[in-house]
Amino acid sequence: MDRISRLPEYIVHHILSFLDPFNGPPVEFVRMSVLSKTWFNLTASFHILDFSIYRFGFSQRESFFKYVEYTTSRFCHHNLPAHTFKLITCIRNPAELVVVNRCLELVLKNGVRELLISITYSSVSKYCLPNTLLSVSLLRSLTVRDCALPSSFMLDALKFESLIYLELANVHIDDEVIKYITTSCPVLQEFKISYCYGFKRFCVYGHQNLQNVVIDVDIPIEIIGIEAPNLTTLEVSGIQPPQMSLVSCKKLTSVSYNGYSNDFPNFLSNFPLVENLTLVSESGCKSLKLSSHSLRTLLLHSHCDLEKIELSTPNLGVFIYSRSAWYPYPEIRHLPHLKECMRCYPDRYIDARWFQKLRLFLDKKNGFKALNLYICTDQYIVLQKFMVLEKMKEIELPPYELEHIELHFEQHKESSDHAAFVDALLNNFRPRSLTLRSSFPLTDFEEQSALVKFTYEKLLKQENQDHINVHIVSPYSSKAQKQFRGLMLLPEPLPREEKAISFIKEEDVQEEAG
């Protein structure tokens, strides 16, 4: 029975919205049309128009532009506003330019809520968006990449009364354009500029709804001046820190800066209320001193040694220190606040000296209670230098007390390197609990893994074996969840390829009772 044909049109459209965008609507629509006699006809009024030449392949250019024109014409024949119109392509000849212009004019005339235009043009000049764009009052989201703004942009009155999201990438703009955009979009909440050029000042004054600003450019900027009482997030990348004027942004709590590391302290001084801070620099950082009473989450990606970092941050809950390019930067705004947790992504070489630096860093009254270490596949663990650990005993520093250690191994098979790493780790740290995570197969931790046995015995030797026992549990067990609450971040659900096991030290109740 063809029950799909009986469904209301809006329900069919809702189902269509879940089709895989990476396979492309043409393929999916044809596949789904076998389910119903009227299914394919209903796609004519489907309000999401998503076209990318990368799904067709550049060898199918003619077919791609025919499909864009046919689908857009069918939809616009209904005189309905589109919810989404995305066009990602390149133009190589006048015929393709005619198709793009015609389709854009049709969609903009009927109205659209979300518009993404990314067009590279083989001509010397960029593709210029039509002037009709300026009068689309329904627009809530606008993304323009590699295009030129309409020729009458500064002459005609903008009617973007509903625009919430605006992204400009590789677009020529000047100081007046930025001012004109923000004053003409009263409900704008997020404004992104990526590799745009032609401006020297980013100034927004008196905007009541702006919440997020992203500036990622490779040109010098003289000043970033923002008066927006509801601004919460600012991201600046690719430039030396310009002059800042953000006094009125009392809700600005998340800041990210990717640039010249020697300016980190001065950059931070512009944000006395910052709670989440990301600092990224690949070079130039020899030492770093940060002081902040409001800071709760800090991500530092830099080649600055741990021994050269001084933190005066009494309310810091999570410190993420990365010297490795193998791991993506996490979005720290959405991390839960933990109890003084440090996450560390070392570089390729790990030796006894590195452990010593980590040990001394944690001893600088930083108060961290949990430590997460991520060891990736191509890191070279220098086993010979682990033998130098005996020399470290001359420092006569006792193992650093921690509530929890979480150790991530990204190698695909277990080796003696891992046991050597655990040995070096536990010579410097004395945790109450420890979790091993790995991508190499450990189907039966308790019985088959040499690494698990070695870790268990090493942890047991740290304690008085007459009173303390080490329990091996799943990190997702209720017992582990209670122990780790506020100390570490567990992925939900556990990745299929990853194995994990936890060790918890507890007093032996039976022994005490005896």
PDB file of C-alpha atoms in Angstrom, residues 70 112 160 167 188 217 229 270 312 358 370 391 471 480 507:
ATOM      1  CA  TYR A  70      15.257  22.804 -13.554  1.00  0.00           C
ATOM      2  CA  VAL A 112      14.342  32.904   1.312  1.00  0.00           C
ATOM      3  CA  PHE A 160      17.478  42.634   6.605  1.00  0.00           C
ATOM      4  CA  GLU A 167      29.140  35.369   7.432  1.00  0.00           C
ATOM      5  CA  LEU A 188      21.887  40.365  14.188  1.00  0.00           C
ATOM      6  CA  VAL A 217      41.953  37.769   8.676  1.00  0.00           C
ATOM      7  CA  PRO A 229      25.911  44.798  25.953  1.00  0.00           C
ATOM      8  CA  ASN A 270      41.333  43.772  27.694  1.00  0.00           C
ATOM      9  CA  SER A 312      47.661  32.991  38.877  1.00  0.00           C
ATOM     10  CA  LEU A 358      55.084  18.380  34.213  1.00  0.00           C
ATOM     11  CA  ALA A 370      42.945  15.451  37.847  1.00  0.00           C
ATOM     12  CA  LYS A 391      68.489  10.668  38.344  1.00  0.00           C
ATOM     13  CA  HIS A 471      39.644  -2.409  42.148  1.00  0.00           C
ATOM     14  CA  ALA A 480      33.422   4.836  38.759  1.00  0.00           C
ATOM     15  CA  GLU A 507      40.461   0.953  51.830  1.00  0.00           C
TER      16      GLU A 507
END
